[in-house]
C-alpha atoms as a PDB file:
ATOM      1  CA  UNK A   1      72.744  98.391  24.116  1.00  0.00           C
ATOM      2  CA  UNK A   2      73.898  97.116  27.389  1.00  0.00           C
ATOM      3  CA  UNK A   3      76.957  96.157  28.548  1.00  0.00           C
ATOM      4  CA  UNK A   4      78.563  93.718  31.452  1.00  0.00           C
ATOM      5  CA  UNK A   5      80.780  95.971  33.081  1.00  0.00           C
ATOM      6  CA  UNK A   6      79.526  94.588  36.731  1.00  0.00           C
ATOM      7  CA  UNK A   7      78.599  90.964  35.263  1.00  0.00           C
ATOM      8  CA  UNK A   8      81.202  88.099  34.615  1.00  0.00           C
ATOM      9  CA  UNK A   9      82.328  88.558  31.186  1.00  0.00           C
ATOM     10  CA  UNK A  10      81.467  85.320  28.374  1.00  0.00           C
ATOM     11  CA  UNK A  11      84.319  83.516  27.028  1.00  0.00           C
ATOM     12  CA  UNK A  12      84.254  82.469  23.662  1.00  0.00           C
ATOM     13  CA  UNK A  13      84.284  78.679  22.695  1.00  0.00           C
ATOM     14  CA  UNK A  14      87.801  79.152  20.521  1.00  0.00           C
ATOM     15  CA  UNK A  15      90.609  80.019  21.692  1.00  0.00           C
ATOM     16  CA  UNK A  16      91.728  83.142  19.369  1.00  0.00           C
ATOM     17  CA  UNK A  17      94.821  85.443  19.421  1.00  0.00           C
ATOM     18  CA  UNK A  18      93.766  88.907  19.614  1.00  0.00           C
ATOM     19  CA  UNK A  19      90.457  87.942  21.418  1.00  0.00           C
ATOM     20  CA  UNK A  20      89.108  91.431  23.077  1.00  0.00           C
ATOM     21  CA  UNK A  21      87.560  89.894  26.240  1.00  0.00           C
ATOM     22  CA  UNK A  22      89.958  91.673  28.525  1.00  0.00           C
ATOM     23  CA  UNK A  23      89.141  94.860  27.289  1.00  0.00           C
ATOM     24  CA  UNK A  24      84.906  94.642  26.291  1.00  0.00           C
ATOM     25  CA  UNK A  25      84.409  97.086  29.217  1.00  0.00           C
ATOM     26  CA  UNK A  26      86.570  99.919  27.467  1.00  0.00           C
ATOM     27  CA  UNK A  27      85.068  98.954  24.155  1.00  0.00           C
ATOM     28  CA  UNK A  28      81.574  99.188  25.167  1.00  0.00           C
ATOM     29  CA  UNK A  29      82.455 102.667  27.179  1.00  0.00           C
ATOM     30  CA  UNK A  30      83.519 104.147  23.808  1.00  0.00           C
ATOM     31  CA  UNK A  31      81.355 102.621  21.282  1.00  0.00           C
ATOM     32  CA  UNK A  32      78.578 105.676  20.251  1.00  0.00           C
ATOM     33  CA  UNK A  33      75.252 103.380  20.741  1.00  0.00           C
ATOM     34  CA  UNK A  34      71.920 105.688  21.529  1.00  0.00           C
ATOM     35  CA  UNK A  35      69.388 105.092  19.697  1.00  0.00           C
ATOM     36  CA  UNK A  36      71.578 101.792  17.791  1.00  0.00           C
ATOM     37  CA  UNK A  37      69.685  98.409  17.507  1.00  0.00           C
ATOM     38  CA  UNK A  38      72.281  96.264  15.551  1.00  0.00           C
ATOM     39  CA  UNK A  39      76.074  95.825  16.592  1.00  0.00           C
ATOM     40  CA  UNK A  40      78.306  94.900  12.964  1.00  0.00           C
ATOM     41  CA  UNK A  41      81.512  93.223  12.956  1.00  0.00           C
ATOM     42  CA  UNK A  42      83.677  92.876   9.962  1.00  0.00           C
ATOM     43  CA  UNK A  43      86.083  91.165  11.877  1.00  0.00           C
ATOM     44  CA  UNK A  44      84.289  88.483  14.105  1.00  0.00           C
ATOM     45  CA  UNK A  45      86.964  86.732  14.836  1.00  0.00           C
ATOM     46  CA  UNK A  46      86.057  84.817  18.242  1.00  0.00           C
ATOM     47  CA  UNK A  47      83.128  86.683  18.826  1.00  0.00           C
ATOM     48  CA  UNK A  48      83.623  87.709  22.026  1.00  0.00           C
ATOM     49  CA  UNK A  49      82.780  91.068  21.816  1.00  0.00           C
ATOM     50  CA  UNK A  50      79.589  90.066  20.309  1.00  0.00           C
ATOM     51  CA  UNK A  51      79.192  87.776  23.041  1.00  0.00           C
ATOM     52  CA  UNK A  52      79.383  90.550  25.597  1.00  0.00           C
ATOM     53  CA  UNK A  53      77.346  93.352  23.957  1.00  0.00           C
ATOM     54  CA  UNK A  54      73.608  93.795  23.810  1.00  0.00           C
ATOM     55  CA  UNK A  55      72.202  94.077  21.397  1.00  0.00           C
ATOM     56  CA  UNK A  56      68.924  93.557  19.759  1.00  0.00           C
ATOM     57  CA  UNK A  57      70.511  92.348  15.899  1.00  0.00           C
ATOM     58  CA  UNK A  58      73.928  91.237  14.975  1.00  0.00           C
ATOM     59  CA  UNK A  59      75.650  91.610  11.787  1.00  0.00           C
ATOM     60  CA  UNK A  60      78.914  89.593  11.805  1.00  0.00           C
ATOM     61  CA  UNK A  61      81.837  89.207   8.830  1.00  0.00           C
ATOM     62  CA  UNK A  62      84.947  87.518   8.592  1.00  0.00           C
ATOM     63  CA  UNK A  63      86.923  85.929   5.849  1.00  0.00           C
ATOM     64  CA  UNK A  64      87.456  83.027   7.101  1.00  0.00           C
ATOM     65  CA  UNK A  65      85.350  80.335   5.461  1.00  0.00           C
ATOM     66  CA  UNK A  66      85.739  77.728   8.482  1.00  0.00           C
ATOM     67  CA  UNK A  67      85.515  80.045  11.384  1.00  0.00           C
ATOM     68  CA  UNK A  68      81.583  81.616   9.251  1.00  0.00           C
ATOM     69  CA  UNK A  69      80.873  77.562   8.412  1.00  0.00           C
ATOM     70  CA  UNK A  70      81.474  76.213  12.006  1.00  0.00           C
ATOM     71  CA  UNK A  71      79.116  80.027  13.537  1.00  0.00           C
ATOM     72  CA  UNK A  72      76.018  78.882  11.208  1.00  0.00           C
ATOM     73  CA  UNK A  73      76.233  75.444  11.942  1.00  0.00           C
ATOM     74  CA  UNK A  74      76.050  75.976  15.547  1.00  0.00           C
ATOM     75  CA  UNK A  75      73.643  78.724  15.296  1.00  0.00           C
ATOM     76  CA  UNK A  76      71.186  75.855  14.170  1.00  0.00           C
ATOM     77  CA  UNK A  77      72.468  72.649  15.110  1.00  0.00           C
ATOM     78  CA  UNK A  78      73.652  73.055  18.554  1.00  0.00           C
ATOM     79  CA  UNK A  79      72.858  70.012  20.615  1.00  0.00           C
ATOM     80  CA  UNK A  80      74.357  67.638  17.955  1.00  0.00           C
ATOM     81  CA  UNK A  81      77.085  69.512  17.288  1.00  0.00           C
ATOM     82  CA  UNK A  82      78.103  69.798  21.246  1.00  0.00           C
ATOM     83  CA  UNK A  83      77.631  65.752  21.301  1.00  0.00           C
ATOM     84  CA  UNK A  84      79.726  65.152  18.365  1.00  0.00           C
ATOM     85  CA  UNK A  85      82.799  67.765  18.829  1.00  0.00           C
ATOM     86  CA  UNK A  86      82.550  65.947  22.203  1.00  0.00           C
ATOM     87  CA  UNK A  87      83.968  62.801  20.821  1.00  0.00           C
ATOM     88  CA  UNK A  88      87.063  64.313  20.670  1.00  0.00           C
ATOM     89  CA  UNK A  89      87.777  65.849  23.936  1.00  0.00           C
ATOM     90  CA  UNK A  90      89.144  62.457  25.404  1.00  0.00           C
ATOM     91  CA  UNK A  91      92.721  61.480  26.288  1.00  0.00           C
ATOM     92  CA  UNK A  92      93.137  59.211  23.663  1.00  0.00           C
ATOM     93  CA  UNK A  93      93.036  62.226  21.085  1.00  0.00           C
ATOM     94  CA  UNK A  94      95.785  63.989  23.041  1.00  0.00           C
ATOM     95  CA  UNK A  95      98.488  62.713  21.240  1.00  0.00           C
ATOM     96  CA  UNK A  96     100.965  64.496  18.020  1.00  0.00           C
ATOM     97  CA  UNK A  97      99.699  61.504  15.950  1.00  0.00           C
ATOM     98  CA  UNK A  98      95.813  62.051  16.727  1.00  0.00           C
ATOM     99  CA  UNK A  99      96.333  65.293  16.313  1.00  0.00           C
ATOM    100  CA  UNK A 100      98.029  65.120  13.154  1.00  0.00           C
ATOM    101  CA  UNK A 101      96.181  62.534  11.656  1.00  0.00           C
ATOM    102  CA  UNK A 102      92.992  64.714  12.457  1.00  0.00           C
ATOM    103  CA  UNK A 103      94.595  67.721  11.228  1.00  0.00           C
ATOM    104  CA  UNK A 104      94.976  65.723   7.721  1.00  0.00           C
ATOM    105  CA  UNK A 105      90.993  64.518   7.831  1.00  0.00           C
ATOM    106  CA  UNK A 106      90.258  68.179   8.173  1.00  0.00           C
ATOM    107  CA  UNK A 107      91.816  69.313   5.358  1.00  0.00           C
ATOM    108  CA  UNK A 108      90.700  66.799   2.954  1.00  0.00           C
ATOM    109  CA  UNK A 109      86.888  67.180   4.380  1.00  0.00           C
ATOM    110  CA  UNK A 110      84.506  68.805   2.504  1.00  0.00           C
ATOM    111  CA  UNK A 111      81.669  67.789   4.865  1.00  0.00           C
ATOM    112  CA  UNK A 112      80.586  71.629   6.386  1.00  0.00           C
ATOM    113  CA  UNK A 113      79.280  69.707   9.723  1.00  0.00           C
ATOM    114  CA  UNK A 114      82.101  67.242  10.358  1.00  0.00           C
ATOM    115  CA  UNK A 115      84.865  69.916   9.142  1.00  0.00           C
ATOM    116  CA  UNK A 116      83.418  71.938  12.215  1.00  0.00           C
ATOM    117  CA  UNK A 117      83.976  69.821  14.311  1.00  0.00           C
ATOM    118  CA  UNK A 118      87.449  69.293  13.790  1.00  0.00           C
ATOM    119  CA  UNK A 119      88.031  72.889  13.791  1.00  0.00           C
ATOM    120  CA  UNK A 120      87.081  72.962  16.918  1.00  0.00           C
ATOM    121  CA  UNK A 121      89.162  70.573  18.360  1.00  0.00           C
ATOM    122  CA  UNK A 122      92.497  71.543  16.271  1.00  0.00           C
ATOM    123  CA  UNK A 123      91.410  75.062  18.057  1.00  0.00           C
ATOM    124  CA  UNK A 124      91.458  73.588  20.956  1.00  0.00           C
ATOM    125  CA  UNK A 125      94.555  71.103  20.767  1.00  0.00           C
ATOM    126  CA  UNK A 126      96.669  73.106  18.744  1.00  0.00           C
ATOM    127  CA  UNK A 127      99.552  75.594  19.921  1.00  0.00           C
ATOM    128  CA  UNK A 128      98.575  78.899  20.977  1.00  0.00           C
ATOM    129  CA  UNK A 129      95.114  79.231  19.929  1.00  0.00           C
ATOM    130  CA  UNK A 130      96.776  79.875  16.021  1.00  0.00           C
ATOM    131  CA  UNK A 131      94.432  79.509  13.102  1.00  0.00           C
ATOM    132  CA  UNK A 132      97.011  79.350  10.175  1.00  0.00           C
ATOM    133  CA  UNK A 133      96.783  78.481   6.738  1.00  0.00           C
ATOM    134  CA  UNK A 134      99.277  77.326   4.115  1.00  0.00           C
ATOM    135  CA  UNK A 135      99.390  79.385   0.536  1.00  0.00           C
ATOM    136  CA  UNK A 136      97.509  76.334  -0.764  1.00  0.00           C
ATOM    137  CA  UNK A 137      94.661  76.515   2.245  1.00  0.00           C
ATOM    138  CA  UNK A 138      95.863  73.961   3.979  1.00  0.00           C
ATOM    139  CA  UNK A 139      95.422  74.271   8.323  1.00  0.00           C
ATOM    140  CA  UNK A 140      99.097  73.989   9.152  1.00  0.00           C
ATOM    141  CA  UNK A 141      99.155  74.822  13.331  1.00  0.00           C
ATOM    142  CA  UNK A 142     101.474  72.386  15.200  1.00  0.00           C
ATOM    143  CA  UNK A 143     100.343  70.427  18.138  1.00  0.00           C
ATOM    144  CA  UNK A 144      99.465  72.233  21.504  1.00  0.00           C
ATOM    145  CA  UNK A 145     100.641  69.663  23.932  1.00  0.00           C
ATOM    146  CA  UNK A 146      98.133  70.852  26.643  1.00  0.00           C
ATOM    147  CA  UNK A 147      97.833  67.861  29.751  1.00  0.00           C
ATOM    148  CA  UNK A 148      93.647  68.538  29.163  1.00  0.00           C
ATOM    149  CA  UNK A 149      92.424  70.665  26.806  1.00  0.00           C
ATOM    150  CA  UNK A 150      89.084  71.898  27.790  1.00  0.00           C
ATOM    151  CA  UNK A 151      86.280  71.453  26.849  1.00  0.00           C
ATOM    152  CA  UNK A 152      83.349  74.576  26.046  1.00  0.00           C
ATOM    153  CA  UNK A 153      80.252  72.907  25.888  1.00  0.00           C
ATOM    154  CA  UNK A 154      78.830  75.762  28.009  1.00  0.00           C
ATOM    155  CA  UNK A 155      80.097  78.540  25.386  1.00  0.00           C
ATOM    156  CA  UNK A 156      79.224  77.136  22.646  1.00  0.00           C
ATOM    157  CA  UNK A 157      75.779  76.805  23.716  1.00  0.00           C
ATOM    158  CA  UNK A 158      75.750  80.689  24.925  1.00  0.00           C
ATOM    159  CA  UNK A 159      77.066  81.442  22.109  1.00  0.00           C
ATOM    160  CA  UNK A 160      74.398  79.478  19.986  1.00  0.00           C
ATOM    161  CA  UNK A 161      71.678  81.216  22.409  1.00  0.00           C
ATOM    162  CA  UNK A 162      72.939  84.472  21.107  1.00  0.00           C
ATOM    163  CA  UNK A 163      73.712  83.675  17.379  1.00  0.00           C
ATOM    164  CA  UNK A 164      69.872  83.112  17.146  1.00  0.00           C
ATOM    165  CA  UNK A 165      70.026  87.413  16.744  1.00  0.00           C
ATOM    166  CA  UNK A 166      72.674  87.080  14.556  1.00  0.00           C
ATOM    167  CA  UNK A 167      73.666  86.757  10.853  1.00  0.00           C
ATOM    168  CA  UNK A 168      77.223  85.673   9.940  1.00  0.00           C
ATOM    169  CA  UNK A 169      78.736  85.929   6.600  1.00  0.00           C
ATOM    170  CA  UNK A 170      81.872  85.155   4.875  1.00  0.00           C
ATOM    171  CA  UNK A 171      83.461  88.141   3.526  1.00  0.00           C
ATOM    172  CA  UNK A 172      85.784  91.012   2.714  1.00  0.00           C
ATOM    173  CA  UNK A 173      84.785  93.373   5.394  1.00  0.00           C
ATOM    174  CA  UNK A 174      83.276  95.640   2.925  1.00  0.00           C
ATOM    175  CA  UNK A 175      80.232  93.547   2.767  1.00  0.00           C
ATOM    176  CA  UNK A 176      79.606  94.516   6.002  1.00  0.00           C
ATOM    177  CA  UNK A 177      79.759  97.884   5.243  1.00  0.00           C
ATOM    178  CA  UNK A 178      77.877  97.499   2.172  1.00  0.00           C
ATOM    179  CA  UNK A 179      74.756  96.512   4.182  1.00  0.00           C
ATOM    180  CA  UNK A 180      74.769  99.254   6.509  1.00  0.00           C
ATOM    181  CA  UNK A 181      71.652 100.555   8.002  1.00  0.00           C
ATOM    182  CA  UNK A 182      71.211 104.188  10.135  1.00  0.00           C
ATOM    183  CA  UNK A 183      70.486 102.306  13.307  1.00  0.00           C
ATOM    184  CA  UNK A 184      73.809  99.822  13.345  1.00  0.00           C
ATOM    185  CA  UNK A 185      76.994 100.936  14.830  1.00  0.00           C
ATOM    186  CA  UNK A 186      80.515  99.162  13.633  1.00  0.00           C
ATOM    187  CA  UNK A 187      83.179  97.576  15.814  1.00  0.00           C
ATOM    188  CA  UNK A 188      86.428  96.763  13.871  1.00  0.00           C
ATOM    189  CA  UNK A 189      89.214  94.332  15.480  1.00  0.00           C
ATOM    190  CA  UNK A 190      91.153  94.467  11.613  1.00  0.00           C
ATOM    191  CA  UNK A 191      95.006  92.546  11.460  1.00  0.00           C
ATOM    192  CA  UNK A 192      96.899  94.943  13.308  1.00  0.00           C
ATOM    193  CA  UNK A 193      99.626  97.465  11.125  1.00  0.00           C
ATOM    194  CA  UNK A 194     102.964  95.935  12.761  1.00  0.00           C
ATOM    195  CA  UNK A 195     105.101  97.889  15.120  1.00  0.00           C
ATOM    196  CA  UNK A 196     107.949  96.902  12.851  1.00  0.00           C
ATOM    197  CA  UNK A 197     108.605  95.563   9.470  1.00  0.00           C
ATOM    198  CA  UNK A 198     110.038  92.342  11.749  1.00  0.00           C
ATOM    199  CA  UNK A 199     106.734  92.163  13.241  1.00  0.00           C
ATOM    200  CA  UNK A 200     104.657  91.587  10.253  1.00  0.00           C
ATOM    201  CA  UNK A 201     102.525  89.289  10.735  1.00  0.00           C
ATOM    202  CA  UNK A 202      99.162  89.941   9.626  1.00  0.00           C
ATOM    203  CA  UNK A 203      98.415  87.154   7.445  1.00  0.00           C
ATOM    204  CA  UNK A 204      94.546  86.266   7.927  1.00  0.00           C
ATOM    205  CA  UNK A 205      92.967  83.214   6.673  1.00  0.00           C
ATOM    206  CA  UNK A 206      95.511  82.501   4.659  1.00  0.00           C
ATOM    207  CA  UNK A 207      95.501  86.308   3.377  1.00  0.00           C
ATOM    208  CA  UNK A 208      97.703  88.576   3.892  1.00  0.00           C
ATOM    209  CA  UNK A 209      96.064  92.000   5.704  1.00  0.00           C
ATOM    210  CA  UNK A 210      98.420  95.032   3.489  1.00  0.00           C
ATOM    211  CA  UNK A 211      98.466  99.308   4.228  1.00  0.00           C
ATOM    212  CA  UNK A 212      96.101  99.185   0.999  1.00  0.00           C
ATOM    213  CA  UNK A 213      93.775  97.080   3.342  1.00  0.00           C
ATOM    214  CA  UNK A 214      94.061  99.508   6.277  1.00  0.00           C
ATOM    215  CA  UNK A 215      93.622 102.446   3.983  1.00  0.00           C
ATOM    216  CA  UNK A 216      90.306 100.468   2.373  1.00  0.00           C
ATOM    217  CA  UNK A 217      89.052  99.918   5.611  1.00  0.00           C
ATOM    218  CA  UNK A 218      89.132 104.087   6.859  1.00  0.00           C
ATOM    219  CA  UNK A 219      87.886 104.915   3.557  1.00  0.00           C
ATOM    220  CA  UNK A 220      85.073 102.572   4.206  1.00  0.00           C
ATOM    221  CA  UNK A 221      84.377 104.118   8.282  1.00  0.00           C
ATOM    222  CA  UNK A 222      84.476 107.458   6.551  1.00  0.00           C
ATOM    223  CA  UNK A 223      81.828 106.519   4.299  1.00  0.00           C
ATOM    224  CA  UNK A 224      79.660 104.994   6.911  1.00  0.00           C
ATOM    225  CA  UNK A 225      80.308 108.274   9.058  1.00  0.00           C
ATOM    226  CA  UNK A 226      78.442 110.330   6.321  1.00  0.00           C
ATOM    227  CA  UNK A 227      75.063 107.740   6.686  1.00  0.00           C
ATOM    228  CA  UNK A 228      75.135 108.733  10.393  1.00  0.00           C
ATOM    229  CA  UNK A 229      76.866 105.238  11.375  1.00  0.00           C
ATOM    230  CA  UNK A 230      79.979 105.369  13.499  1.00  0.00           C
ATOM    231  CA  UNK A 231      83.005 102.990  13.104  1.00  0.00           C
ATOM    232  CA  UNK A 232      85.617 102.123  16.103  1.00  0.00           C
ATOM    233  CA  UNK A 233      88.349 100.677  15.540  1.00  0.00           C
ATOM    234  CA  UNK A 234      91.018  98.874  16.984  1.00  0.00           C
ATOM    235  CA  UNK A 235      94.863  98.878  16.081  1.00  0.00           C
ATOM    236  CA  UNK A 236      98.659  99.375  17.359  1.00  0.00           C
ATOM    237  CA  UNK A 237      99.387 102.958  17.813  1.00  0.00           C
ATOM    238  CA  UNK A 238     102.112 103.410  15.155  1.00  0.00           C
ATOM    239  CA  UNK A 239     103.470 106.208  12.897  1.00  0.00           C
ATOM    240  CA  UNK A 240     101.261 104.575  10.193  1.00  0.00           C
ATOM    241  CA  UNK A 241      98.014 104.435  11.745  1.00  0.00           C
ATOM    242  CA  UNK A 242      98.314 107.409  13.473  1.00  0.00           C
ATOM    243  CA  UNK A 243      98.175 109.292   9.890  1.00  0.00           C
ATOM    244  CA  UNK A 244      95.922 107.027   8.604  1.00  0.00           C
ATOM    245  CA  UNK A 245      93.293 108.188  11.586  1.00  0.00           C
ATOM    246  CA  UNK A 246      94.489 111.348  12.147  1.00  0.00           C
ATOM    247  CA  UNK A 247      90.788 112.825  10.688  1.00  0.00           C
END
């Protein structure tokens, strides 16, 4: 593995709260990777930190069905999917009742190629780079109101360069480690425990992300420690976790 600690660092196409691009160079300075071929991820997310880590294989999770859909579908249909998310990068889309009215077509689609494509541009257009979902599935992030919201044709085809090493999967991130190998090392960006009970929000495609879950998930690093992989993992530094990890 390589890193980019003296190379500009890739964005990812999406905009997504709790990217890690800021901090790749610390993440690739602790990650244990000699003699590792294959980088997992049970938490994609945004992908940046696949995005900014060599590697020769990829093995990338998440639970959320959209965000796995709209990674495979540019993995192999790049070009057409660049022209047609296009279409909707134009002022006339910038508006609450576009928006909205786009917002609805998304979640009545059932069409895996064109429900990409709106993903990407209610990423793009919505507020704060949320990806929310009601308790019956449905996307439910209010309108941005960004003057031009930009648009990543450049990203997504990087990132559809380097998704040809890659295999994404929708998942409870114990299929990741389920498919573990002695070369792969694991890179975990979980829901984060909250600082305070106020703070809880760690809802995650429309799941909620509990202690039982952050319990699961060491349980699962401590059983990948004894096949000679190592797990890092990212979370808030509170009385919880800091039991939780104290081994």
């Amino acid at each position: 593995m390589t890193n980019k600690k003296n190379n500009p660092l890739h964005r990812s196409f999406l905009k997504w709260a709790g990217g890690k691009k800021k901090v790749i160079p610390h993440i690739a300075s602790i990650l244990p990777v000699k003699g590792k071929r294959r980088l997992v991820e049970p938490f994609v997310g945004g992908g940046s930190v696949f995005l900014n880590l060599e590697f020769d294989e990829y093995l990338l999770v998440d639970m959320n069905h959209d965000l796995i859909a709209l990674f495979n579908i540019i993995k192999h249909q790049s070009a057409s999917f660049i022209e047609a998310a296009q279409h909707y990068f134009t002022g006339q889309y910038n508006h609450p009742e576009e928006y909205y009215a786009l917002r609805a077509k998304f979640n009545a689609c059932t069409d895996p190629f064109e429900r990409a494509v709106l993903f990407v541009y209610l990423n793009r257009h919505g507020y704060n780079g949320l990806c929310r979902y009601n308790l019956k599935g449905g996307y439910n992030v209010p309108f941005g109101r960004y003057k031009h919201p930009y648009f990543p044709a450049d990203e997504i085809a990087y990132f559809a360069q380097k998704a040809q090493h890659a295999t994404f999967i929708q998942g409870d991130f114990a299929t990741a480690f389920a498919q573990l190998q002695t070369d792969d090392v694991v890179y975990c960006d979980p829901p984060y425990s909250p600082i305070n009970p106020t703070s809880n929000f760690t809802a995650y495609a429309g799941n909620a992300f509990t202690d039982a879950d952050q319990e699961r998930l060491v349980a699962c690093a401590k059983s990948a420690q004894k096949l000679g992989v190592a797990t890092v993992i990212s979370n808030h530094f509170v009385p919880f976790t800091k039991t939780l990890y104290q081994d």
